[in-house]
mmCIF file of C-alpha atoms in Angstrom:
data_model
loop_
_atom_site.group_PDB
_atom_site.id
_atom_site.type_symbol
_atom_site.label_atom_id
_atom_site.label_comp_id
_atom_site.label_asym_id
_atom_site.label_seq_id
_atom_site.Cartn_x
_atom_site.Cartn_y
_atom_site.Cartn_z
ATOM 1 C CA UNK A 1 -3.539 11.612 -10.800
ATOM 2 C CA UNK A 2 -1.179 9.015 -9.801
ATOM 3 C CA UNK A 3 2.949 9.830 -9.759
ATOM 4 C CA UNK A 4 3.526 6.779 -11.085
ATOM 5 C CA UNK A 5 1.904 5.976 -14.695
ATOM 6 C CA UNK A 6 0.668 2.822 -15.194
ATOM 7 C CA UNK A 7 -1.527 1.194 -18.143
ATOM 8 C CA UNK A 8 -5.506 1.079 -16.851
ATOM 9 C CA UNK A 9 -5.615 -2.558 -18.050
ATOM 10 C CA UNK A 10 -3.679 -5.390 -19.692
ATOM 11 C CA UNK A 11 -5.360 -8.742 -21.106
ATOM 12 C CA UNK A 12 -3.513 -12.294 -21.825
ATOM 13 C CA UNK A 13 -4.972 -15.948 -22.637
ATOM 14 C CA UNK A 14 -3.818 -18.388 -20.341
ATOM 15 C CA UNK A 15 -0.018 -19.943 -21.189
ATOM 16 C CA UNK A 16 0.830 -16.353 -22.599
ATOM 17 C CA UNK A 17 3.769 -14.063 -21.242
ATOM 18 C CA UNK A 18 2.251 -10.159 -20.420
ATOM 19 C CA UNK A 19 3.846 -6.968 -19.169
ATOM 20 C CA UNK A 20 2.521 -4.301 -17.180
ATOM 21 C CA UNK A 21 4.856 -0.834 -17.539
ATOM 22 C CA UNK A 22 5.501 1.904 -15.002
ATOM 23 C CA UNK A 23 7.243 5.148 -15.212
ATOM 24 C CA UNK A 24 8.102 7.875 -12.860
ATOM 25 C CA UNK A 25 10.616 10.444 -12.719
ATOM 26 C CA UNK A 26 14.329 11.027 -11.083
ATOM 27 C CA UNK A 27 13.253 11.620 -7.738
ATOM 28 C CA UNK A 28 11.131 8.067 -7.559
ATOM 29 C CA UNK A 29 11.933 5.375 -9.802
ATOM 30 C CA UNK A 30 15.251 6.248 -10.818
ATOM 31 C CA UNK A 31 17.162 6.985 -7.213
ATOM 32 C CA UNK A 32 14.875 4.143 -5.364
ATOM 33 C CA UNK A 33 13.925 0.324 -5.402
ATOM 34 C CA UNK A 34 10.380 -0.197 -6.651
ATOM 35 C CA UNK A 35 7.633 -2.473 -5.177
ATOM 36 C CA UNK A 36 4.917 -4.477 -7.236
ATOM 37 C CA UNK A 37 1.644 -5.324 -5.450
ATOM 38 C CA UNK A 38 -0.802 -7.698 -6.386
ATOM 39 C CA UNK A 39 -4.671 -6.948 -5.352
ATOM 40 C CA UNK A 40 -6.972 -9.764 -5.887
ATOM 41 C CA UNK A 41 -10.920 -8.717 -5.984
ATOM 42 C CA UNK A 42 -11.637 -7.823 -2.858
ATOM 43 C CA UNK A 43 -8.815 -8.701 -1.108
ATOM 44 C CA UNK A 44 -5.819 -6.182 0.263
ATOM 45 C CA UNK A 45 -2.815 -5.731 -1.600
ATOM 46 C CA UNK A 46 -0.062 -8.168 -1.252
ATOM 47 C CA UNK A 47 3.599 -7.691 -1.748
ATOM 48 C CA UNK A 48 4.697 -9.489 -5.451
ATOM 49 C CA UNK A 49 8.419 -8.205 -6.455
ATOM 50 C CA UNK A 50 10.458 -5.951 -3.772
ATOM 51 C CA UNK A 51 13.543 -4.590 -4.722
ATOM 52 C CA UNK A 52 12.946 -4.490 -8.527
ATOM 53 C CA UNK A 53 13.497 -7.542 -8.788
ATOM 54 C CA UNK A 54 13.040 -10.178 -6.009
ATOM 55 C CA UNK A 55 10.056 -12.884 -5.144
ATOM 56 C CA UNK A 56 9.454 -13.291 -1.584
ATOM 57 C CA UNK A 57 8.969 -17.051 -0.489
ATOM 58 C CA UNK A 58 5.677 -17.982 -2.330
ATOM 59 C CA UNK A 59 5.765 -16.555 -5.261
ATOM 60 C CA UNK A 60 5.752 -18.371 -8.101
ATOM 61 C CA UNK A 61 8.758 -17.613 -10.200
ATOM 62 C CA UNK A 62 6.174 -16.860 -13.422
ATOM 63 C CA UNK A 63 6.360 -13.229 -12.079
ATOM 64 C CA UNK A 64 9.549 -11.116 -12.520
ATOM 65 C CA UNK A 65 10.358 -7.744 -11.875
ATOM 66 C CA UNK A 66 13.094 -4.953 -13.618
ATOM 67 C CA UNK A 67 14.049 -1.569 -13.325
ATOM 68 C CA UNK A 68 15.600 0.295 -15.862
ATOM 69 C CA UNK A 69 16.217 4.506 -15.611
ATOM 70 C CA UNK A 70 12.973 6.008 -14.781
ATOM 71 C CA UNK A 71 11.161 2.684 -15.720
ATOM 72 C CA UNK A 72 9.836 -0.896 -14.264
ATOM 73 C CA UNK A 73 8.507 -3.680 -15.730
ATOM 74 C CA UNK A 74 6.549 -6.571 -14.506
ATOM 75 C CA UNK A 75 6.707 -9.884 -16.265
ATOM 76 C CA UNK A 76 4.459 -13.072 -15.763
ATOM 77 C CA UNK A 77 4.777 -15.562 -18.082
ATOM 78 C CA UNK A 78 2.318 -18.765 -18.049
ATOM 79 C CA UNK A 79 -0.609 -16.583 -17.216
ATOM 80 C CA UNK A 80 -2.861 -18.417 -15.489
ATOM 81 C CA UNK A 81 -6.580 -17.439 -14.780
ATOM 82 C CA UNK A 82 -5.818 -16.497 -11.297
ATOM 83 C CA UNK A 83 -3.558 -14.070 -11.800
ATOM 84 C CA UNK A 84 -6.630 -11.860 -12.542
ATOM 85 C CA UNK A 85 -6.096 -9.138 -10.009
ATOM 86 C CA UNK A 86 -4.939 -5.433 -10.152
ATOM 87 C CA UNK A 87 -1.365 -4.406 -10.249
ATOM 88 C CA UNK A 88 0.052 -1.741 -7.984
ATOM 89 C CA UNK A 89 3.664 -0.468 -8.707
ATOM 90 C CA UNK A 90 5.454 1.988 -5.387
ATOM 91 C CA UNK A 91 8.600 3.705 -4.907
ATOM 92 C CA UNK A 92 9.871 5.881 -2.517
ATOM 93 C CA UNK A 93 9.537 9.467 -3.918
ATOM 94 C CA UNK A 94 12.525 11.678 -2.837
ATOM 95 C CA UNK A 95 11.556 15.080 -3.724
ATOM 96 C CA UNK A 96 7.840 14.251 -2.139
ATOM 97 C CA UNK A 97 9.139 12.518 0.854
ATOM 98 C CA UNK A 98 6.270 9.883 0.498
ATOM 99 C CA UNK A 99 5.426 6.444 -1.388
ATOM 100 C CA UNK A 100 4.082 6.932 -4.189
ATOM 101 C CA UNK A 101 1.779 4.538 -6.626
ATOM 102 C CA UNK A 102 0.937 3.906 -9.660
ATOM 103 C CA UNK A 103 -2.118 4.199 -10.523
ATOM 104 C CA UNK A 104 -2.739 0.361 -10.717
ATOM 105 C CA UNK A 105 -3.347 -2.250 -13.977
ATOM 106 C CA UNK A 106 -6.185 -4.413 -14.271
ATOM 107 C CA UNK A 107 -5.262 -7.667 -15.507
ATOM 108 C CA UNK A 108 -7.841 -10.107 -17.629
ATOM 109 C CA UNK A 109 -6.995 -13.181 -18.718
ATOM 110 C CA UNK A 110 -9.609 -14.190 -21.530
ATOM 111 C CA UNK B 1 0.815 -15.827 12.404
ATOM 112 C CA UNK B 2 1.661 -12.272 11.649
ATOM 113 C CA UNK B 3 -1.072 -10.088 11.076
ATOM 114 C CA UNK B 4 -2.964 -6.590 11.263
ATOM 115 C CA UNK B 5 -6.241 -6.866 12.139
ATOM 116 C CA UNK B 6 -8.638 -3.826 11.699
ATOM 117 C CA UNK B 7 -11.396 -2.429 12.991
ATOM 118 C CA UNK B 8 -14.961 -2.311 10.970
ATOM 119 C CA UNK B 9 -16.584 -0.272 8.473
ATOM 120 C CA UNK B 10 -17.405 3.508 9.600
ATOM 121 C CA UNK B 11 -20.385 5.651 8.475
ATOM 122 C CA UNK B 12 -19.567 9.639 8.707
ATOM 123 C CA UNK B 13 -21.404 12.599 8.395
ATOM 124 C CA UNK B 14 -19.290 15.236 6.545
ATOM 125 C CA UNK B 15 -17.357 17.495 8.802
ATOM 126 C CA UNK B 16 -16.898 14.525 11.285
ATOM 127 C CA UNK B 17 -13.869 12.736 12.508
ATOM 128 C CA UNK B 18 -13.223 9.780 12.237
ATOM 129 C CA UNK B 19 -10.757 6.611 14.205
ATOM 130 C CA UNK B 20 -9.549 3.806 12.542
ATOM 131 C CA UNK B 21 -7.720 1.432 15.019
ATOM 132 C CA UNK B 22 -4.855 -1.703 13.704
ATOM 133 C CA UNK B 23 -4.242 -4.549 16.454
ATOM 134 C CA UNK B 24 -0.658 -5.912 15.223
ATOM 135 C CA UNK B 25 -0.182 -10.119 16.215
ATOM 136 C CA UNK B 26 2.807 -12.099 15.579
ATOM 137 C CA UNK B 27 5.210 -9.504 16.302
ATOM 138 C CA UNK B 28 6.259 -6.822 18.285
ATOM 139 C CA UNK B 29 4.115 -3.393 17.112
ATOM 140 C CA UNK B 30 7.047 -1.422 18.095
ATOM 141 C CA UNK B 31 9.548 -2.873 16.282
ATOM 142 C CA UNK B 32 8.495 -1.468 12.658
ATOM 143 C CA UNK B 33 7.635 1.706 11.335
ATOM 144 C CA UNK B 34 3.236 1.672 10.620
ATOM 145 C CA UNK B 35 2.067 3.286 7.701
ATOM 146 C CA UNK B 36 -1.439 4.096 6.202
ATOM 147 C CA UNK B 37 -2.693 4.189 2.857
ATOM 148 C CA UNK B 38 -6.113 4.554 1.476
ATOM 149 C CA UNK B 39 -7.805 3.483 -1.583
ATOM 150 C CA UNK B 40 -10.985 5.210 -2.953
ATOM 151 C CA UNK B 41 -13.700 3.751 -5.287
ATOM 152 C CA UNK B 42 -12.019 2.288 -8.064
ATOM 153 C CA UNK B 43 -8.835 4.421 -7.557
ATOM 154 C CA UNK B 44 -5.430 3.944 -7.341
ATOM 155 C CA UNK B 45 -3.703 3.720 -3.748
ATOM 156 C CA UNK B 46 -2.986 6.736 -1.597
ATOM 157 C CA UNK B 47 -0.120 6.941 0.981
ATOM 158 C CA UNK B 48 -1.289 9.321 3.769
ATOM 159 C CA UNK B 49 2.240 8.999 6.554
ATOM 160 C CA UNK B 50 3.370 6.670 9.096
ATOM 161 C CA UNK B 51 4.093 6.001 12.377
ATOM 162 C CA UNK B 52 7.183 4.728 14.622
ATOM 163 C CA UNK B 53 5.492 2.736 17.275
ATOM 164 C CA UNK B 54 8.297 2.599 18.844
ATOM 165 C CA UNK B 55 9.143 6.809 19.559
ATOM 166 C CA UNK B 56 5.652 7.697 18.288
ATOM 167 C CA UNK B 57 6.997 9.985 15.881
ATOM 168 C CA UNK B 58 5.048 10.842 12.666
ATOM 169 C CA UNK B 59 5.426 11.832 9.136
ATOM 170 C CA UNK B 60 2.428 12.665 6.983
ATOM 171 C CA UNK B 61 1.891 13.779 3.438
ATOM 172 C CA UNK B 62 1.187 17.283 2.678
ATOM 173 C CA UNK B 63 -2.410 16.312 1.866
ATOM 174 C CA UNK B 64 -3.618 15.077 4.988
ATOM 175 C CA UNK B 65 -1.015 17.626 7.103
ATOM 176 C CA UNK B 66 -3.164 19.556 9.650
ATOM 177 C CA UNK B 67 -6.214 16.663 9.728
ATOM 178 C CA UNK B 68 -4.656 13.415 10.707
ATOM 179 C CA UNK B 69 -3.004 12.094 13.836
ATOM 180 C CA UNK B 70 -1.646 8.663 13.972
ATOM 181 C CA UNK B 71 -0.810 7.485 17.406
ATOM 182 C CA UNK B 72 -0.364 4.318 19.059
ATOM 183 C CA UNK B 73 -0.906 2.286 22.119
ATOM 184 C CA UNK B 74 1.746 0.123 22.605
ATOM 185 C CA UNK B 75 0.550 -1.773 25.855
ATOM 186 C CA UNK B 76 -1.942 -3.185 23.289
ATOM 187 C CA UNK B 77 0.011 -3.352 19.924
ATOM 188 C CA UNK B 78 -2.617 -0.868 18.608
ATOM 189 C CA UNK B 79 -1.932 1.849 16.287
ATOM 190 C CA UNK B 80 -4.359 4.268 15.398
ATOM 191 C CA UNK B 81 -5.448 6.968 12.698
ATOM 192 C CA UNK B 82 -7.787 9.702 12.767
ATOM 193 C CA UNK B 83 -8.804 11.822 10.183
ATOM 194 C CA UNK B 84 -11.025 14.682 10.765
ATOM 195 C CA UNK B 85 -13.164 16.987 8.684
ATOM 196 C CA UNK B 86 -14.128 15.085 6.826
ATOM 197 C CA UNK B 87 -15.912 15.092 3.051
ATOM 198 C CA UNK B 88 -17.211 12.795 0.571
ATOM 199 C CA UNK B 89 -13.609 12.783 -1.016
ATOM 200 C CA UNK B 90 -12.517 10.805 2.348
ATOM 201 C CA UNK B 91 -14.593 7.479 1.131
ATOM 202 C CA UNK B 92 -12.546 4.999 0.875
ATOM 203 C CA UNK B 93 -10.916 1.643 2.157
ATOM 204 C CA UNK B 94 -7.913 2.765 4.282
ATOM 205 C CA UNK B 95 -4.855 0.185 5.138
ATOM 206 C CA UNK B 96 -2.571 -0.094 7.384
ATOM 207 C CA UNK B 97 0.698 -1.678 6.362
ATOM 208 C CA UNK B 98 3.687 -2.838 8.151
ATOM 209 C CA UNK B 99 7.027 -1.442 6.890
ATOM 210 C CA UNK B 100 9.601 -4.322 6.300
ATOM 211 C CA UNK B 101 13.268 -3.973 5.933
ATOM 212 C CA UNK B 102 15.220 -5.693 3.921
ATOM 213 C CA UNK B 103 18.424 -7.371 4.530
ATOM 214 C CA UNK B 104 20.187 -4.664 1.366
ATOM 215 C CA UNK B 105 18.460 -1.680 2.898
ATOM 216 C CA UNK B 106 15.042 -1.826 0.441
ATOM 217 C CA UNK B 107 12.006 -1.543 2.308
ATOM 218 C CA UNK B 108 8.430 -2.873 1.010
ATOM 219 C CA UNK B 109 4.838 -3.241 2.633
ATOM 220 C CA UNK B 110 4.008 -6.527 4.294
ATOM 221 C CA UNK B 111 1.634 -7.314 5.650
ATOM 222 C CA UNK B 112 -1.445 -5.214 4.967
ATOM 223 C CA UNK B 113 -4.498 -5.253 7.215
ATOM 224 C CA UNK B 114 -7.542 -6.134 5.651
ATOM 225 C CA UNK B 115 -8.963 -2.808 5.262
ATOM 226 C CA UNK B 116 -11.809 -0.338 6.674
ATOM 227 C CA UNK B 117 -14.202 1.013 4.503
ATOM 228 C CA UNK B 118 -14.915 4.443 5.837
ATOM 229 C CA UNK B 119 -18.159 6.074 4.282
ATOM 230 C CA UNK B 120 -18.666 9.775 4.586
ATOM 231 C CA UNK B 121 -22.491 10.908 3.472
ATOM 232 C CA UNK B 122 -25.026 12.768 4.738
#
């Protein structure tokens, strides 16, 4: 059982806009930055959005991050059939004095 | 290029140990903290501590306190985690992952290695 609760799986057609939810509590989420990961099939994870919000170089600007109370979101608009991966959401978790995970949303795009 | 590089797939026996070794290139081991996180079949991820290269001092989760040891060997950017005792519930790809700092404080994992699969069966 992950800390973090994310959806098992999220589906889009290609041009469409999708969001992938995560919650946690006061001790993760809410008093630190979140990370999203993106895990292509086989492949290790690779940073997407740090600090709630932010794209390192690379990254096309189709994915967004926010963070709202005990709650991020992910955003990517203009789905494209490559995006097909999982997605891992992480904050620091105060009270456990670890990272913590969600536990990751498989994306399709039909 | 910077990089982690990994050692291969293991094969355990239950109640074995086992040593998973993470060549940093591209930068200087000892200049960020080292963490590990596993994955097991179709699972979420799983962070199990880090490392400072740097001191060598440790911090690992609960879980794992009492059967892993991550050290390091800085002469050859190497950092390195064994787990012992181990059971079927140990199978799984385990990561190391470089701890970057951001310029406001936030910290995130990049980059990963590529990941050992570690089987335990007997």
């Amino acid at each position: 059982q992950s800390v973090l609760t994310q959806p098992p799986s999220a589906s889009g057609t290609p041009g469409q806009r999708v969001t992938i939810s995560c919650s946690g509590g006061s001790s993760s989420i809410a008093s630190n930055t979140i990370n999203w990961y993106q895990q292509l099939p086989r492949m290790a994870p690779k940073v997407l959005i740090h600090s709630n919000d932010q794209r390192p170089s690379g990254v096309p600007d189709r994915f967004s991050g926010s963070k709202s109370g005990t709650s991020a979101s992910l955003a990517i608009s203009g789905l494209q059939s490559e995006d097909e991966a999982i997605y891992y959401c992480a904050a620091w978790d105060d009270s456990l004095n670890v990272w913590v995970f969600g536990g990751g949303t498989k994306l399709t795009v039909l | 290029q910077v990089q982690l590089v990994q050692s291969g797939a293991e094969v355990k026996k239950p109640g074995a140990s086992v040593r998973v070794s993470c060549k940093a290139s591209g930068y200087s081991l000892t200049g960020y903290y080292l963490y590990w996180i596993r994955q097991a079949p179709a699972q979420g991820l799983e962070c199990m501590g880090w490392i400072n290269p740097n001191s060598g001092d440790t911090n690992y989760a609960q879980k794992f306190q009492g059967r892993v040891t991550m050290t390091r060997d800085t002469s050859i950017m190497t950092a390195y985690m064994e787990l012992r005792r181990l059971t079927s519930d140990d199978t799984a790809v385990y990561y190391c992952a470089r701890e970057w700092l951001g310029p406001d404080g936030a910290v995130w994992f990049d980059p990963w290695g590529q990941g050992t699969l570690v089987t335990v069966s007997s």
